[in-house]
XYZ file of C-alpha atoms in Angstrom:
342
model
C 0.141 0.049 0.008
C 1.377 3.285 -1.110
C 0.049 6.695 0.349
C 0.836 10.203 -0.932
C 1.108 12.723 1.808
C -0.086 16.106 1.256
C 1.355 18.791 3.425
C -0.953 21.547 1.934
C -3.315 23.215 2.169
C -3.688 20.734 5.251
C -1.808 17.595 6.041
C -3.474 14.478 4.591
C -2.820 10.952 3.217
C -4.381 9.891 -0.055
C -3.881 6.177 -1.085
C -2.303 5.467 -4.486
C -4.141 3.007 -6.294
C -2.213 0.062 -7.828
C -2.313 -0.712 -11.621
C -2.071 -3.608 -13.977
C 0.646 -4.357 -16.308
C -1.591 -3.573 -19.271
C -2.007 0.005 -18.067
C 1.715 0.540 -19.135
C 1.715 -1.422 -22.033
C 4.223 -3.836 -20.679
C 4.657 -7.404 -21.840
C 4.363 -9.797 -19.073
C 7.463 -11.833 -20.119
C 9.420 -8.375 -20.029
C 8.528 -7.886 -16.224
C 9.433 -11.886 -15.742
C 12.642 -10.991 -17.288
C 13.436 -8.148 -15.134
C 12.662 -10.258 -11.950
C 14.722 -12.983 -12.964
C 17.587 -10.534 -13.552
C 17.148 -9.092 -10.029
C 17.086 -12.528 -8.013
C 20.146 -11.590 -6.154
C 18.145 -9.041 -4.422
C 14.729 -10.802 -4.291
C 15.893 -14.142 -2.831
C 17.616 -14.263 0.493
C 20.635 -16.741 -0.180
C 21.118 -16.882 3.905
C 17.654 -18.619 3.979
C 17.330 -20.292 0.488
C 19.386 -22.343 -1.661
C 18.394 -22.191 -5.247
C 18.360 -25.644 -6.774
C 16.790 -25.080 -10.227
C 15.267 -22.801 -12.701
C 12.799 -23.541 -15.415
C 13.835 -24.531 -18.951
C 12.009 -23.701 -22.127
C 9.850 -26.672 -23.034
C 10.040 -28.389 -19.743
C 7.315 -28.770 -17.257
C 9.070 -27.157 -14.418
C 8.609 -24.513 -11.755
C 10.049 -21.186 -12.386
C 12.239 -21.522 -9.464
C 13.038 -24.355 -6.923
C 14.893 -23.668 -3.640
C 15.617 -25.763 -0.454
C 15.584 -24.031 3.112
C 17.903 -24.996 5.998
C 15.739 -27.789 7.117
C 15.344 -29.263 3.493
C 11.959 -28.029 2.697
C 11.338 -27.416 -0.996
C 10.002 -24.129 -2.279
C 8.039 -24.089 -5.578
C 7.899 -20.688 -7.023
C 5.387 -19.732 -9.689
C 6.356 -16.155 -10.927
C 4.647 -16.038 -14.411
C 3.033 -12.634 -14.316
C -0.199 -13.396 -15.621
C -2.747 -11.373 -13.640
C -6.347 -12.695 -12.460
C -5.330 -15.964 -13.713
C -6.270 -19.039 -11.539
C -3.898 -21.010 -13.601
C -1.086 -19.514 -11.756
C -1.988 -21.166 -8.529
C -3.138 -24.383 -10.486
C 0.282 -24.560 -12.147
C 2.186 -24.277 -8.681
C -0.025 -27.226 -7.314
C 0.634 -29.251 -10.466
C 4.285 -28.876 -9.885
C 3.804 -29.804 -6.154
C 2.314 -32.999 -7.499
C 5.214 -33.678 -9.731
C 8.200 -32.646 -7.524
C 6.722 -33.197 -4.074
C 7.410 -36.951 -4.461
C 11.140 -36.557 -5.683
C 13.626 -38.130 -3.589
C 17.243 -36.742 -2.787
C 18.718 -38.233 -5.832
C 16.033 -36.801 -8.330
C 16.487 -33.297 -6.661
C 20.198 -33.527 -6.852
C 19.991 -34.187 -10.524
C 18.122 -31.036 -11.184
C 20.395 -29.238 -8.868
C 23.676 -30.491 -10.814
C 21.917 -29.518 -14.198
C 21.467 -25.895 -12.724
C 24.619 -25.363 -10.476
C 27.173 -26.281 -13.139
C 30.077 -26.431 -10.586
C 29.956 -30.243 -10.102
C 28.921 -30.061 -6.462
C 26.244 -32.239 -5.051
C 23.027 -30.866 -3.548
C 24.100 -32.001 -0.034
C 27.577 -30.469 -0.325
C 26.086 -27.034 -1.505
C 23.640 -27.047 1.397
C 26.084 -27.704 3.867
C 28.304 -24.722 2.308
C 25.202 -22.652 2.577
C 23.725 -23.342 5.874
C 26.711 -24.933 7.856
C 24.392 -28.030 8.836
C 24.534 -31.697 7.963
C 21.114 -32.961 6.586
C 20.449 -36.451 6.013
C 19.545 -37.215 2.578
C 15.901 -38.660 3.517
C 15.299 -35.109 5.146
C 15.177 -33.197 1.754
C 11.792 -32.693 0.582
C 9.914 -33.663 3.560
C 7.726 -30.676 2.942
C 6.726 -28.292 0.395
C 5.878 -24.380 0.313
C 4.147 -22.942 -2.799
C 5.014 -19.339 -3.657
C 2.769 -17.373 -6.064
C 3.789 -13.898 -7.455
C 0.701 -11.859 -7.742
C -0.390 -8.471 -8.447
C -1.891 -6.550 -5.266
C -4.990 -5.644 -6.955
C -5.364 -9.549 -8.378
C -7.931 -10.499 -5.903
C -8.963 -13.658 -7.494
C -5.596 -15.312 -7.008
C -5.144 -13.852 -3.667
C -8.664 -15.217 -2.540
C -7.636 -18.520 -3.832
C -4.266 -18.698 -1.879
C -6.404 -17.646 1.114
C -8.676 -20.719 0.691
C -5.899 -23.235 0.205
C -4.108 -21.904 3.394
C -7.178 -22.308 5.424
C -7.402 -26.029 4.095
C -3.910 -26.758 5.591
C -1.735 -26.250 2.345
C 1.365 -24.142 2.641
C 0.779 -21.476 -0.064
C 2.312 -17.929 0.284
C 1.499 -14.920 -1.821
C 4.574 -12.890 -3.020
C 2.822 -9.551 -3.880
C 3.944 -6.660 -6.165
C 2.363 -3.530 -6.957
C 2.603 -1.130 -9.914
C 2.113 2.550 -9.583
C 2.096 5.358 -12.156
C 5.007 7.794 -12.066
C 6.210 10.544 -14.326
C 6.348 10.662 -18.069
C 4.221 7.476 -18.416
C 6.840 5.207 -16.490
C 5.856 3.224 -13.650
C 7.035 2.120 -9.931
C 6.943 -1.433 -8.780
C 6.981 -2.194 -5.084
C 7.925 -5.594 -4.124
C 9.525 -7.043 -1.091
C 12.372 -9.456 -0.935
C 10.812 -13.009 -0.374
C 11.912 -13.966 3.061
C 11.269 -16.626 5.521
C 12.267 -14.393 8.511
C 12.327 -10.413 8.289
C 15.523 -8.519 7.703
C 15.339 -5.471 9.436
C 18.287 -4.038 7.262
C 16.683 -4.766 3.941
C 15.674 -1.060 3.435
C 18.675 0.492 4.937
C 20.789 2.916 2.875
C 24.292 2.460 3.767
C 27.880 2.405 2.473
C 29.048 -0.592 4.631
C 28.846 -4.176 3.322
C 30.006 -7.639 4.625
C 31.010 -9.971 1.717
C 31.727 -13.769 2.566
C 34.616 -14.747 0.688
C 33.056 -18.185 -0.454
C 35.780 -20.062 1.460
C 33.481 -22.854 2.637
C 32.586 -23.656 -1.066
C 35.986 -23.068 -2.402
C 39.078 -22.022 -0.637
C 40.736 -20.755 -3.787
C 38.115 -17.944 -4.190
C 38.954 -16.796 -0.700
C 42.701 -16.545 -1.221
C 42.194 -14.997 -4.833
C 40.267 -12.145 -3.101
C 43.183 -11.669 -0.632
C 45.865 -11.962 -3.115
C 44.105 -9.628 -5.809
C 42.621 -7.221 -3.283
C 39.098 -7.397 -4.573
C 35.514 -8.232 -3.758
C 34.189 -10.925 -5.803
C 30.978 -13.255 -6.304
C 30.341 -16.060 -8.743
C 27.549 -17.555 -10.902
C 24.104 -16.438 -11.341
C 22.439 -14.963 -9.409
C 24.849 -14.416 -6.764
C 27.639 -12.679 -8.957
C 25.135 -9.715 -9.642
C 25.445 -8.902 -5.842
C 28.815 -7.081 -6.614
C 27.013 -4.979 -9.114
C 25.031 -3.267 -6.061
C 28.397 -1.760 -4.742
C 29.128 1.838 -5.405
C 32.342 3.890 -5.518
C 33.633 4.448 -1.881
C 31.563 1.824 -0.140
C 33.415 -0.117 2.669
C 33.482 -3.850 2.073
C 34.594 -6.111 4.786
C 35.708 -9.529 3.524
C 34.423 -12.421 5.940
C 35.966 -15.789 6.002
C 33.524 -18.601 7.138
C 34.527 -19.657 10.685
C 37.346 -17.013 11.177
C 35.782 -13.538 10.748
C 36.552 -10.222 8.933
C 39.938 -10.894 7.470
C 40.423 -7.769 5.247
C 38.613 -4.480 4.238
C 38.719 -1.961 1.502
C 36.951 0.855 -0.296
C 35.036 -0.226 -3.567
C 36.359 1.144 -6.935
C 32.847 1.394 -8.196
C 34.023 -0.378 -11.320
C 32.431 -3.727 -11.869
C 34.810 -6.075 -13.682
C 34.053 -9.690 -15.174
C 36.336 -12.787 -15.559
C 36.078 -16.562 -16.187
C 35.470 -18.297 -12.942
C 39.096 -19.407 -11.568
C 40.302 -18.854 -15.035
C 37.984 -21.716 -16.598
C 37.086 -20.533 -20.143
C 34.046 -22.752 -19.669
C 32.734 -20.443 -16.996
C 32.973 -17.120 -18.953
C 32.184 -13.960 -17.035
C 30.909 -16.154 -14.006
C 32.840 -13.888 -11.921
C 32.054 -10.386 -11.055
C 34.454 -8.465 -9.075
C 35.469 -4.980 -7.870
C 38.899 -3.698 -6.700
C 39.081 -2.657 -3.147
C 41.292 0.481 -2.687
C 43.097 0.934 0.649
C 42.986 -2.774 1.067
C 44.478 -3.911 4.365
C 44.263 -7.353 6.024
C 43.063 -7.732 9.569
C 45.222 -9.568 12.406
C 43.523 -11.179 14.388
C 40.500 -11.267 12.405
C 37.436 -9.718 13.796
C 35.259 -12.814 14.778
C 31.511 -13.342 14.400
C 31.139 -13.262 18.133
C 32.961 -10.090 18.388
C 31.062 -8.381 15.674
C 27.966 -9.512 17.185
C 29.051 -8.098 20.711
C 30.326 -4.530 19.592
C 27.274 -4.038 17.336
C 24.710 -5.781 19.430
C 23.405 -7.290 16.472
C 22.809 -10.964 15.591
C 24.135 -11.070 11.876
C 23.813 -14.208 9.887
C 27.191 -14.519 7.958
C 26.140 -17.165 5.483
C 24.814 -14.543 2.798
C 26.985 -13.615 0.008
C 26.826 -9.990 0.683
C 24.690 -7.972 2.943
C 24.573 -4.343 4.176
C 24.797 -3.204 7.653
C 23.724 0.124 9.248
C 26.113 3.136 9.312
C 26.623 3.058 13.030
C 27.375 -0.595 13.231
C 29.548 -0.408 10.040
C 31.619 2.579 11.650
C 32.117 0.559 14.855
C 33.325 -2.446 12.717
C 35.630 -0.179 10.699
C 37.170 1.383 13.833
C 37.978 -1.957 15.425
C 39.374 -3.385 12.249
C 41.766 -0.441 11.733
C 42.905 -0.632 15.539
C 44.178 -4.173 14.598
C 47.545 -5.185 13.077
C 47.641 -5.006 9.085
C 49.455 -7.653 7.311
C 50.715 -8.288 4.045
C 48.091 -10.230 2.032
C 50.409 -13.249 1.708
C 50.387 -13.707 5.532
C 46.833 -13.345 5.930
C 45.891 -15.939 3.370
C 47.781 -18.861 4.863
């Protein structure tokens, strides 16, 4: 819901009415493409491991994801408005994929991931827990993207939820803007609320991917850069602006280095492998310095009084916390990169 606040002639609030896609002459496929290109910001990688994306010509959900407990999330994000087929299609996928065992889901994951990992290995790296294979897909969650004014789909979701089916609406709203353009309101799909989701900040913590591949961590230290790899995570680097302070966090150790973002996104083959062209996005960190001893997760939580989750690829922190962390890091000894990376 969006309100326009009027200050004159008297203070009042007027609700702005949402619109349909057709009101702006937008093709549904076009909006879907925009959403797919923004998954790094719309799906929380600290809560969900993306394991599949639909392929043309196959009867598959738009997105499949697994949470920490192994529950399967089935996303239907085709943008057709006021179509019961949105919900029915998701339930159809539940009928198909709800009976998949670990090996079947792992096959989908390896087709999607392209890094020769097994799904349980990736799950362990993402959530730092060991999950027995028979615990994967013990339950399903259906997520339906729908326009806020699409009451037919939302009523259908309400009915199925009351019947005990875990169906969750993911609501977007469109509002007219100047010059015939429009604004889109959509929240990041999250299992838990992220209080820093809308914080405008210049401080970020980047996980160096050591748990997935130690070589990624050492490469960042050696080359004094912030990097992320593969879709959709690599696009998180694109969010950094010139002058942003980036803290490099090594899983299980803490903040090991810091620097100031150059503002220029560069691309490279992942680990120099030409088969993975442009699968690394990186940004040079100016004023790069390593931290000795590293600032541990427990210390970060204590000095900021905030219970951060450090499994996310990249996340922002508020300016007050960022300033405290930066001051603490600068008070510690600075080493040459070769020393810090041993």
